[in-house]
Tab-separated table of C-alpha atoms in Angstrom:
chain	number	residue	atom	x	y	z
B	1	UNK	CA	130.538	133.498	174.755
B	2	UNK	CA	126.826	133.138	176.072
B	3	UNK	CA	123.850	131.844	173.814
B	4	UNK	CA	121.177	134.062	174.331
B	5	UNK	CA	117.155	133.415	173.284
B	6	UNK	CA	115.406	136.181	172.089
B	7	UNK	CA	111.911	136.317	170.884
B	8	UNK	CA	111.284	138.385	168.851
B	9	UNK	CA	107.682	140.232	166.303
B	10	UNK	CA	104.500	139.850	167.284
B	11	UNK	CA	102.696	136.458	167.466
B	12	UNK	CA	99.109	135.857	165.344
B	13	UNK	CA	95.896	134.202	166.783
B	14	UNK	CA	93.447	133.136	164.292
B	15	UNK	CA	89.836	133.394	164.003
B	16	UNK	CA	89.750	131.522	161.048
B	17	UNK	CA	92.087	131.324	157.995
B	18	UNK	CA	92.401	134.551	157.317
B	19	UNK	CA	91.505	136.577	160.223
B	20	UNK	CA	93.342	137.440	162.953
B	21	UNK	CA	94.056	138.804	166.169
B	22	UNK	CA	97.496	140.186	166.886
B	23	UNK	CA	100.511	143.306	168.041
B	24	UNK	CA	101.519	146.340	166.483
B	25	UNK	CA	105.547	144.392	166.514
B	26	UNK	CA	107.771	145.013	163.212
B	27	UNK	CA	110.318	142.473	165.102
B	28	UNK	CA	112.926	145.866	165.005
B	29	UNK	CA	113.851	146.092	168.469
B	30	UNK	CA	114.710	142.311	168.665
B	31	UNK	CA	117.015	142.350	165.362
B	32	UNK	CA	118.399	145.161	166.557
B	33	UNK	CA	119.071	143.417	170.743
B	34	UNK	CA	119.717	139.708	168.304
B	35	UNK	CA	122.656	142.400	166.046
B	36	UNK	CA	124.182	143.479	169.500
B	37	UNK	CA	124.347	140.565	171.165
B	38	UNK	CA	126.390	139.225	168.064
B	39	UNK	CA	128.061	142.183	167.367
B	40	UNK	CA	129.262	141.305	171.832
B	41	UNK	CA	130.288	137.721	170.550
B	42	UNK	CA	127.500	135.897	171.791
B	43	UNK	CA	125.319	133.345	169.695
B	44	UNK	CA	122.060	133.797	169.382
B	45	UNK	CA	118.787	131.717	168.843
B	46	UNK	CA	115.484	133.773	167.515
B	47	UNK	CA	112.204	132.945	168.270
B	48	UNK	CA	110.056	135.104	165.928
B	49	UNK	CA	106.519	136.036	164.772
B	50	UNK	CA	105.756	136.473	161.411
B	51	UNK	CA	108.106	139.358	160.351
B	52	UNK	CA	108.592	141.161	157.349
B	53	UNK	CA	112.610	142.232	158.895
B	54	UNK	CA	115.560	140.026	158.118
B	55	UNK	CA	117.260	139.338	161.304
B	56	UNK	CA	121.485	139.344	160.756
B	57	UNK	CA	123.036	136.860	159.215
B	58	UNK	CA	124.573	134.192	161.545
B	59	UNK	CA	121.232	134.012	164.063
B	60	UNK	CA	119.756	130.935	164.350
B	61	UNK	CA	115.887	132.371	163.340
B	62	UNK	CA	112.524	129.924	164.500
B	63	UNK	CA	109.834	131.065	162.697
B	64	UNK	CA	106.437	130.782	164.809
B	65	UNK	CA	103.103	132.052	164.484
B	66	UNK	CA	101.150	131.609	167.817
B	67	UNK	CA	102.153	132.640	171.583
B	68	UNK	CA	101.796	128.869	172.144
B	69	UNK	CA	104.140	128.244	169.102
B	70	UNK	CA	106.325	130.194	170.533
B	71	UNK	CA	106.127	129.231	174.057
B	72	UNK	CA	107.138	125.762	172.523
B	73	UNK	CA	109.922	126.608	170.926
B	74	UNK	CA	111.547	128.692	173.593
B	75	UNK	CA	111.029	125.371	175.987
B	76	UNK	CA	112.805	123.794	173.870
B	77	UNK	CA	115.777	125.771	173.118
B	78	UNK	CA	115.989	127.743	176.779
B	79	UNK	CA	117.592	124.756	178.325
B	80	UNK	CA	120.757	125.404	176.218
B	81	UNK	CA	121.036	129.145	176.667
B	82	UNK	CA	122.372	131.187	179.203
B	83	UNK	CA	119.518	133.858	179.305
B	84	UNK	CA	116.958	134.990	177.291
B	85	UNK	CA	115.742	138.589	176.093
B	86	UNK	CA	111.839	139.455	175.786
B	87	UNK	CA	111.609	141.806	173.145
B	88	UNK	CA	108.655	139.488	171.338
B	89	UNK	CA	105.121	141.209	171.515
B	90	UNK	CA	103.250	138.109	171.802
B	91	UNK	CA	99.046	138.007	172.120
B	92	UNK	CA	97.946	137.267	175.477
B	93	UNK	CA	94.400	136.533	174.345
B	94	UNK	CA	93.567	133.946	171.880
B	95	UNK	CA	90.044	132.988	170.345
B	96	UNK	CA	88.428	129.918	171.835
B	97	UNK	CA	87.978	128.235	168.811
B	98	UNK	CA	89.188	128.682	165.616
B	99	UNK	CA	86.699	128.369	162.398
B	100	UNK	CA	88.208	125.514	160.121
B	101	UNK	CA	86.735	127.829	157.074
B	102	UNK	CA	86.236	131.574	156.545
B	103	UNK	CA	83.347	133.034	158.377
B	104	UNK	CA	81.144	134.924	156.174
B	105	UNK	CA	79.472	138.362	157.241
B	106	UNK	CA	76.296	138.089	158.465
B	107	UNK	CA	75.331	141.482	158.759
B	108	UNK	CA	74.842	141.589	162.470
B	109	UNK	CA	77.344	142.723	165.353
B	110	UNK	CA	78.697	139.679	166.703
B	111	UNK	CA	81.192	138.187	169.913
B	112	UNK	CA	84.200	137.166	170.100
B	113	UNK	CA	85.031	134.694	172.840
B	114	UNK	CA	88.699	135.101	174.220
B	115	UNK	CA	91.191	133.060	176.096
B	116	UNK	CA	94.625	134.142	177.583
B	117	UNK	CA	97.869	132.633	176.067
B	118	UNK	CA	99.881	131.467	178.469
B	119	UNK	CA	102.993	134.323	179.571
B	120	UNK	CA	105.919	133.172	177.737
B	121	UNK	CA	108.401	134.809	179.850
B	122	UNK	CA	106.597	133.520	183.084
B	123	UNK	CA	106.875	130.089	182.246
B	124	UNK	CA	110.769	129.965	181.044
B	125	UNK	CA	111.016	131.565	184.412
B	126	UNK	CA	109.428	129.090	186.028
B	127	UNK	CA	112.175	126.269	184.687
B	128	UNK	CA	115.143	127.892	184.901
B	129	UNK	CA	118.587	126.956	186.691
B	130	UNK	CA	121.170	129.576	186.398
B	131	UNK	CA	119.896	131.750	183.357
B	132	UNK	CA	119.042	135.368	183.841
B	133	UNK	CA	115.795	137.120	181.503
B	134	UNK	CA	115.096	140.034	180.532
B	135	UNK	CA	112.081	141.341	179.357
B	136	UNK	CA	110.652	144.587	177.319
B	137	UNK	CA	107.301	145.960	178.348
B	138	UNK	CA	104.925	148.463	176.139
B	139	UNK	CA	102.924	150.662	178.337
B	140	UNK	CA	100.848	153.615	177.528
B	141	UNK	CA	99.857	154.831	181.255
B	142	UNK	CA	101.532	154.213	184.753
B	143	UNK	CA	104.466	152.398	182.943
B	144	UNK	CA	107.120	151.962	185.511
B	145	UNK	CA	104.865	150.664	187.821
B	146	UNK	CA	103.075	148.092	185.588
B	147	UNK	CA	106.463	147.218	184.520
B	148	UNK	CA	107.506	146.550	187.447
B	149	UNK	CA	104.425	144.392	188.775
B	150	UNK	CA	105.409	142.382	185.010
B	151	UNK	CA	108.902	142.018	185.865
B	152	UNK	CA	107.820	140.707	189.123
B	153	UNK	CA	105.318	138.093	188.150
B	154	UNK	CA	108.175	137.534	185.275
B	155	UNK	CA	110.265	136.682	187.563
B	156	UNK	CA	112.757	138.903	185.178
B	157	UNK	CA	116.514	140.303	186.310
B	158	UNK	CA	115.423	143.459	184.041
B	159	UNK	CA	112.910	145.087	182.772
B	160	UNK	CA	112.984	147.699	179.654
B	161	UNK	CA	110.006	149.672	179.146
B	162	UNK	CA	108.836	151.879	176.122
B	163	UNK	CA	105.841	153.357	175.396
B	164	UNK	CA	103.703	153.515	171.985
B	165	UNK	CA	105.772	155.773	170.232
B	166	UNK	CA	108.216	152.714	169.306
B	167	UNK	CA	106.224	150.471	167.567
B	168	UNK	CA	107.056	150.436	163.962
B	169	UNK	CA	109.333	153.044	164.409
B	170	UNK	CA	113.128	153.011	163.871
B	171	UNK	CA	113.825	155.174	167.083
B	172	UNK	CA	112.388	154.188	170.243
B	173	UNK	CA	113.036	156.084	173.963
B	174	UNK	CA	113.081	153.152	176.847
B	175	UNK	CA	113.891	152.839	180.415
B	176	UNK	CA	115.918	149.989	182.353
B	177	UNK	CA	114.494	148.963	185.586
B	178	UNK	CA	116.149	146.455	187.995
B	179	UNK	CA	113.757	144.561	190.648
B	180	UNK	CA	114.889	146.857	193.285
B	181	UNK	CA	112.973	149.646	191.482
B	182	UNK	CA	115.868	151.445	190.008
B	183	UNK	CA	116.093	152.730	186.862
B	184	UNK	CA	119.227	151.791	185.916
B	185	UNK	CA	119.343	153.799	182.642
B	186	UNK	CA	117.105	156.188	180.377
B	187	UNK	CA	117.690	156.191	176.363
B	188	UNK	CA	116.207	157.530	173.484
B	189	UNK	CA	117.570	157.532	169.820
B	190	UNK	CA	117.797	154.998	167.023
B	191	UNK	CA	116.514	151.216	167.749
B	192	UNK	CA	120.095	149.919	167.131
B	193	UNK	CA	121.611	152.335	169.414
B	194	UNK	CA	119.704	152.155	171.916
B	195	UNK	CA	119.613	148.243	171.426
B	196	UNK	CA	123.606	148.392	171.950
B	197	UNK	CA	122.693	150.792	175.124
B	198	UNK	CA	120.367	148.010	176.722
B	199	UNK	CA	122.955	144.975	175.964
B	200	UNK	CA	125.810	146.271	177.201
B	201	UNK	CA	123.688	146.916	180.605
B	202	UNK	CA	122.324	142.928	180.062
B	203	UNK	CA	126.454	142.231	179.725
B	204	UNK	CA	127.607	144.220	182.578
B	205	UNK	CA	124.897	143.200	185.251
B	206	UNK	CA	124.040	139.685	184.223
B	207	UNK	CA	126.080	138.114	181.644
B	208	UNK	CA	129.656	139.320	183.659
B	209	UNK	CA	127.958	137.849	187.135
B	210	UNK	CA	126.673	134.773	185.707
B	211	UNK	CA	130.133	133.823	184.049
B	212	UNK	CA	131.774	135.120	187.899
B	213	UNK	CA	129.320	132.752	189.349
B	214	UNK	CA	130.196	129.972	186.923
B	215	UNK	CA	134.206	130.220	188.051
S	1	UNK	CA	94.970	156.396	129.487
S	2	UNK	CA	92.741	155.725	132.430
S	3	UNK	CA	92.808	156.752	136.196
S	4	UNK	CA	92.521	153.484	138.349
S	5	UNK	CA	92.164	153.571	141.845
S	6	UNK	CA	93.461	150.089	143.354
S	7	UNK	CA	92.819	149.248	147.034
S	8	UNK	CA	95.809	146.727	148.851
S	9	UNK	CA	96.466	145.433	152.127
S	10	UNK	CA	94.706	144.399	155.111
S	11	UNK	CA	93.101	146.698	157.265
S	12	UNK	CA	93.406	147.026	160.766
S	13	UNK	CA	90.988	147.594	163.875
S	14	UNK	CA	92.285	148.338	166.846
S	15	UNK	CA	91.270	147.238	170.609
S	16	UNK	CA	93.656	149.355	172.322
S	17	UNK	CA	97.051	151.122	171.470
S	18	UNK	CA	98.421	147.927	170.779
S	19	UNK	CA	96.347	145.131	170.149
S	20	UNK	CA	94.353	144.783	166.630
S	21	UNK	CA	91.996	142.874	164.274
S	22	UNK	CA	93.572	142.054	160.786
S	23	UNK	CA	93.911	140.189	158.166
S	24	UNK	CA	96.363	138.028	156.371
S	25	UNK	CA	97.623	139.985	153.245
S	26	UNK	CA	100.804	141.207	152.130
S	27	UNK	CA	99.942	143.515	149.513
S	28	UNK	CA	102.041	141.733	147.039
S	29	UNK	CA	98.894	141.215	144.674
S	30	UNK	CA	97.546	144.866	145.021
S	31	UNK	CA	101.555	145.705	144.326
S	32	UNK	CA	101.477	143.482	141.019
S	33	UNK	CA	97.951	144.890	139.839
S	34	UNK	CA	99.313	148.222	139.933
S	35	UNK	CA	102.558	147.546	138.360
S	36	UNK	CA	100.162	145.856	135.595
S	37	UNK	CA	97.919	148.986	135.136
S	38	UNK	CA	101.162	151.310	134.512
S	39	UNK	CA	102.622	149.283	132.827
S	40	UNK	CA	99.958	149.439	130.515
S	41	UNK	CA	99.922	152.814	130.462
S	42	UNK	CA	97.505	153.949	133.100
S	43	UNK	CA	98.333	155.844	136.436
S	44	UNK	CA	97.106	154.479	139.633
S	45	UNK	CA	96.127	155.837	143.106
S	46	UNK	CA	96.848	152.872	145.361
S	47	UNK	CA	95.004	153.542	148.744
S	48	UNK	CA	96.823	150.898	151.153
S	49	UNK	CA	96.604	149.230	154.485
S	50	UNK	CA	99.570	148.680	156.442
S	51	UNK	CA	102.097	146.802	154.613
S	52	UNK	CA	106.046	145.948	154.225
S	53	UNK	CA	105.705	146.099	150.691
S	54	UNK	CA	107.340	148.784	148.330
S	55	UNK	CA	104.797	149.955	145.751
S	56	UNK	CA	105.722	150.880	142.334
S	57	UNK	CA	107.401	154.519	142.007
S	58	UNK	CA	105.428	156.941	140.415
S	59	UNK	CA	102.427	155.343	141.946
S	60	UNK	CA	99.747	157.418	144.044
S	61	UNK	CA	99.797	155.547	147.362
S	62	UNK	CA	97.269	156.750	150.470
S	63	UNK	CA	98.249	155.068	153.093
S	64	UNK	CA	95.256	153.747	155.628
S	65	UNK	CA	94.779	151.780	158.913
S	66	UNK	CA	90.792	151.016	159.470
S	67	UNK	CA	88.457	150.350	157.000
S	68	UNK	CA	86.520	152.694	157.645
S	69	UNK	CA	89.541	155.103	156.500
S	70	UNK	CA	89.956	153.069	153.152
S	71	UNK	CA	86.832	153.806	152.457
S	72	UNK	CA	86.619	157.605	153.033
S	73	UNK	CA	89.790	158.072	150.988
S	74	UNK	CA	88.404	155.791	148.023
S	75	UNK	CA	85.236	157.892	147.700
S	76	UNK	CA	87.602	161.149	147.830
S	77	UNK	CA	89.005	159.839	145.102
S	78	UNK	CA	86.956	157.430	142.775
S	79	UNK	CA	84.662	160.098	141.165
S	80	UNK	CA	87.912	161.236	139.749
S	81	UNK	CA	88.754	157.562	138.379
S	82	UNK	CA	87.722	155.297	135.073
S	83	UNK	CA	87.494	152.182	137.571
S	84	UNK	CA	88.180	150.941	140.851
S	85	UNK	CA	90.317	147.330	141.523
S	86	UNK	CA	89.683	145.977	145.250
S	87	UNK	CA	92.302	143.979	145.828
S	88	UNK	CA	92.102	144.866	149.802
S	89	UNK	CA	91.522	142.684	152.482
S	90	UNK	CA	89.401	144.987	154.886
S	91	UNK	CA	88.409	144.131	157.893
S	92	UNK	CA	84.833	143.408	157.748
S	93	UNK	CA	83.961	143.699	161.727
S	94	UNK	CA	85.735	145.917	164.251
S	95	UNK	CA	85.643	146.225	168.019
S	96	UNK	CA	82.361	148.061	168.984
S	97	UNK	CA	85.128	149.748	171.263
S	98	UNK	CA	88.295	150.877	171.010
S	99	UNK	CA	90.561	151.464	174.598
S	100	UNK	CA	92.393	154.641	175.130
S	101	UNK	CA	94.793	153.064	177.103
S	102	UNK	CA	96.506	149.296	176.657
S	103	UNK	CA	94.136	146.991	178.396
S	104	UNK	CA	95.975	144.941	181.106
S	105	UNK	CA	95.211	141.338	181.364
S	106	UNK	CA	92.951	140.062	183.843
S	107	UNK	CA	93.338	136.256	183.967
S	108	UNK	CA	90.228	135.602	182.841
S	109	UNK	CA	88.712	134.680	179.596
S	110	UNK	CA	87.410	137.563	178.180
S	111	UNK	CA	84.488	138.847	175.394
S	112	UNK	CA	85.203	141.389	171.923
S	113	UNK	CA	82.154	142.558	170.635
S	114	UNK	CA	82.250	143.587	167.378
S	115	UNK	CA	80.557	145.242	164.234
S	116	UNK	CA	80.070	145.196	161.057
S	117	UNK	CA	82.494	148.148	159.202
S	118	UNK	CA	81.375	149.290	155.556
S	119	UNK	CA	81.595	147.057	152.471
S	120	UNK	CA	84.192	149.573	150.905
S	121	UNK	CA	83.396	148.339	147.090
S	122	UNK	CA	80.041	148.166	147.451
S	123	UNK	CA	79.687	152.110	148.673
S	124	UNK	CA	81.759	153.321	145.696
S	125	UNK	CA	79.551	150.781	143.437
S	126	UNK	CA	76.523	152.539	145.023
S	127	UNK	CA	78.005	156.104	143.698
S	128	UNK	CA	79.308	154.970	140.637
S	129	UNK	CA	78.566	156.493	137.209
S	130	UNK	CA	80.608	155.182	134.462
S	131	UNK	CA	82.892	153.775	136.065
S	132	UNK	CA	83.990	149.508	136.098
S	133	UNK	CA	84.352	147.776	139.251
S	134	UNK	CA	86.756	144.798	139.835
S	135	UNK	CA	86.765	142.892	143.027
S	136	UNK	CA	89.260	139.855	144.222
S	137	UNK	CA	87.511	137.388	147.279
S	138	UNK	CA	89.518	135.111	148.759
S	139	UNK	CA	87.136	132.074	149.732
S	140	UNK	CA	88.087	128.831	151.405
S	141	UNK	CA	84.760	126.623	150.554
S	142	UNK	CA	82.399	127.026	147.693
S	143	UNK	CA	84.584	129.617	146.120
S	144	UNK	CA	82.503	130.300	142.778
S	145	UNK	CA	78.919	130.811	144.246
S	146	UNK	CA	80.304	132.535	147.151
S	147	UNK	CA	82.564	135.159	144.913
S	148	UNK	CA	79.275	135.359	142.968
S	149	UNK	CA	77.316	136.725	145.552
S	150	UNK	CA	80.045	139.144	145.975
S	151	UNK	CA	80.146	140.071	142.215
S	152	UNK	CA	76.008	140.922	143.249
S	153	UNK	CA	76.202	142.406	146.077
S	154	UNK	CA	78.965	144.894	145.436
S	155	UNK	CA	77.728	145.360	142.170
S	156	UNK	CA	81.155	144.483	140.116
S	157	UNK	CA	81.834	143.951	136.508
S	158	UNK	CA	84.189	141.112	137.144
S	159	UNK	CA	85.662	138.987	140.355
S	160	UNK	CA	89.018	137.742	140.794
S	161	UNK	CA	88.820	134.334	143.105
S	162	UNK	CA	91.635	133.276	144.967
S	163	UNK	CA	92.399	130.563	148.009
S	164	UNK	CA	94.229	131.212	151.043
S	165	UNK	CA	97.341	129.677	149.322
S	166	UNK	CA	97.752	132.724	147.718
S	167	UNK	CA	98.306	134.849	151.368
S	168	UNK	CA	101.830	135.806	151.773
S	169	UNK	CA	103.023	133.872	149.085
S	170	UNK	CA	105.132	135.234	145.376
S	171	UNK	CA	102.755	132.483	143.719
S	172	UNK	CA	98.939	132.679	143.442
S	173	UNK	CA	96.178	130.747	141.378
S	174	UNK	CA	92.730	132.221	140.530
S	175	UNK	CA	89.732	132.360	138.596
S	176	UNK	CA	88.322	135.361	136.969
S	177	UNK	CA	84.137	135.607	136.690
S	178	UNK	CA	81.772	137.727	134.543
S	179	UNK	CA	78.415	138.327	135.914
S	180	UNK	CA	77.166	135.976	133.704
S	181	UNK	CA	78.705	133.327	136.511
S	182	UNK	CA	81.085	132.197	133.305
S	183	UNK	CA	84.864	131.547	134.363
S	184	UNK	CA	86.623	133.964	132.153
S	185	UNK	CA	89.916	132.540	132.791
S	186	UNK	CA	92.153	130.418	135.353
S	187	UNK	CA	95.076	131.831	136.039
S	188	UNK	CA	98.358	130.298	137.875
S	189	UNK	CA	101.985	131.502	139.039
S	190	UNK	CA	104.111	134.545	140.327
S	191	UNK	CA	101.605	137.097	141.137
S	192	UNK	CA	102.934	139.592	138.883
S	193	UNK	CA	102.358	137.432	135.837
S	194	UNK	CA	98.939	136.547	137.180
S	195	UNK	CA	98.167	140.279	137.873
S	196	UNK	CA	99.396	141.105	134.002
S	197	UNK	CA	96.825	138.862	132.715
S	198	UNK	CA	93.724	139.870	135.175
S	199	UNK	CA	94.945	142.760	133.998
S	200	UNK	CA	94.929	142.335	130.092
S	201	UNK	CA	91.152	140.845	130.553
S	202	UNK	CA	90.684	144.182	132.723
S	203	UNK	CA	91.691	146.126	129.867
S	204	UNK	CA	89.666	143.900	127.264
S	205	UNK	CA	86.103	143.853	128.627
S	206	UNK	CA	86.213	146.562	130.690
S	207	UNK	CA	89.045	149.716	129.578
S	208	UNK	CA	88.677	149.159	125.939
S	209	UNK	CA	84.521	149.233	126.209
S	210	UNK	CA	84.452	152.241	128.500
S	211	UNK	CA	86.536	153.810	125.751
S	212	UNK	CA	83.724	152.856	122.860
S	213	UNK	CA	80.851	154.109	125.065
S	214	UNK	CA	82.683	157.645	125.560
S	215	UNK	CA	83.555	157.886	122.202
């Protein structure tokens, strides 16, 4: 049995209280990867945006609401685990400040001065001993080749990227790529199918070789 | 009976195919004031942003994104309506652009401009005849004189102030004010008993008048 991080939604990055900036993420695709996972007798640890899904029963859920929130909490629980899954859409630009009370409208166009969030994947990369990561990728033009450069800079063992058409949707269509360029599978259906589809590739390439590496 | 159009939800303004501008609101309240107006025998076109939340069967629902398409569908159908509730959250600016394509990070710190969108209540107040006109604000400091300047500027019969306490939450505490800057009531607890007594002052000063004027 592995324990597996997955993050999981979208992350929020206020304005002010009750603006903010943030993913198209209903946190579907990661309850659905979280389900299979179980469902392959692994545990499973959550790291997840504000959500209106209930993940299964049995996951070990950490509620977040920021990319740096989130980066946190993966730090902290990564250590444990024997990989972690991407499927979290997290904001890569945050404001630079954040009003301490609502703004009002002042009738004029205005600016909004962004910062980037620092790449949540990237980083757990960055510490890790034996663990193997996978991450998910949204792309709506030259996809396998910007998911590639991510799962490069990533630092990933897979990448699975889908396009538009699966956000907020209960079917998705995605494509496995490995870092020599490969895709290594191409499915389409129902977000818990194909969820199953993408694990058992996870369990087969990485989870199988880590534990052949561990004996 | 009456014909009350109810707005509920955020809105949303999108950068690019992925990223947006929102705000915090689950829809819960503009669920409750519904369920409130049929169950006092009204029906109810409820034109919503995007939300997790089931409305009421038997309820109209129009579902939305920007604000700009709340407000086209409200003025479709208000002149068709006795009164209007605004329990919304629009967005009140929106990127002066939008991307066609998902905008790829570029490691630096980056700029949104953005504009003003269209004070939805105050456009249908501007093209009103007969009908009432109920707003909610949700204010953070100097709640009364700021939901008063609302009340003025949009041109409402009554205003429905509420703190940020009340986002997300089942529980919600407000204050109800005439234009006359007099607190009608305060009002405190699960949103759908809070919504049946806005509702029953609705009905009082507002519904019940109406009725004597067309009579």
């Amino acid at each position: 049995m592995s324990r597996i991080l997955i993050t999981s939604g979208p992350t929020r990055e206020y304005l002010d209280p009750v603006r903010y900036l943030s993913n198209a993420s209903s946190g579907r695709m990661g309850r659905a990867m979280a389900a299979a996972a179980m469902a392959a007798g692994h545990s499973v640890v959550i790291v997840s945006g504000p959500v209106e899904v209930d993940y299964a029963a049995g996951a070990e859920v950490i509620p977040v609401v920021t990319t740096q929130e989130m980066l946190d909490e993966c730090l902290k629980v990564f250590p444990q685990c024997d990989g972690a899954i991407g499927v979290a859409a997290p904001c890569d630009y945050r404001p630079a400040s954040v009003a301490p009370q609502k703004l009002s409208k002042t009738g004029r166009s205005t600016r909004l001065e962004l910062v980037q969030t620092p790449d949540i994947l990237a980083t757990l990369a960055a510490g890790k001993t034996s663990q193997w990561i996978v991450a998910f990728a949204l792309e709506t033009e030259d996809g396998r080749s910007r998911a590639l450069k991510k799962l490069y800079e990533k630092h990933c063992d897979l990448i699975v990227l889908n396009g538009p058409a699966a956000i907020h949707s209960r079917e998705t269509a995605v494509e496995v790529l490995d870092p020599d360029g490969r895709v290594v599978a191409s499915l389409s259906g129902a977000k818990d199918q194909v969820a199953r589809e993408v694990f058992r590739i996870i369990q087969e390439r990485l989870i199988h070789r880590q534990r052949a590496t561990d004996d």
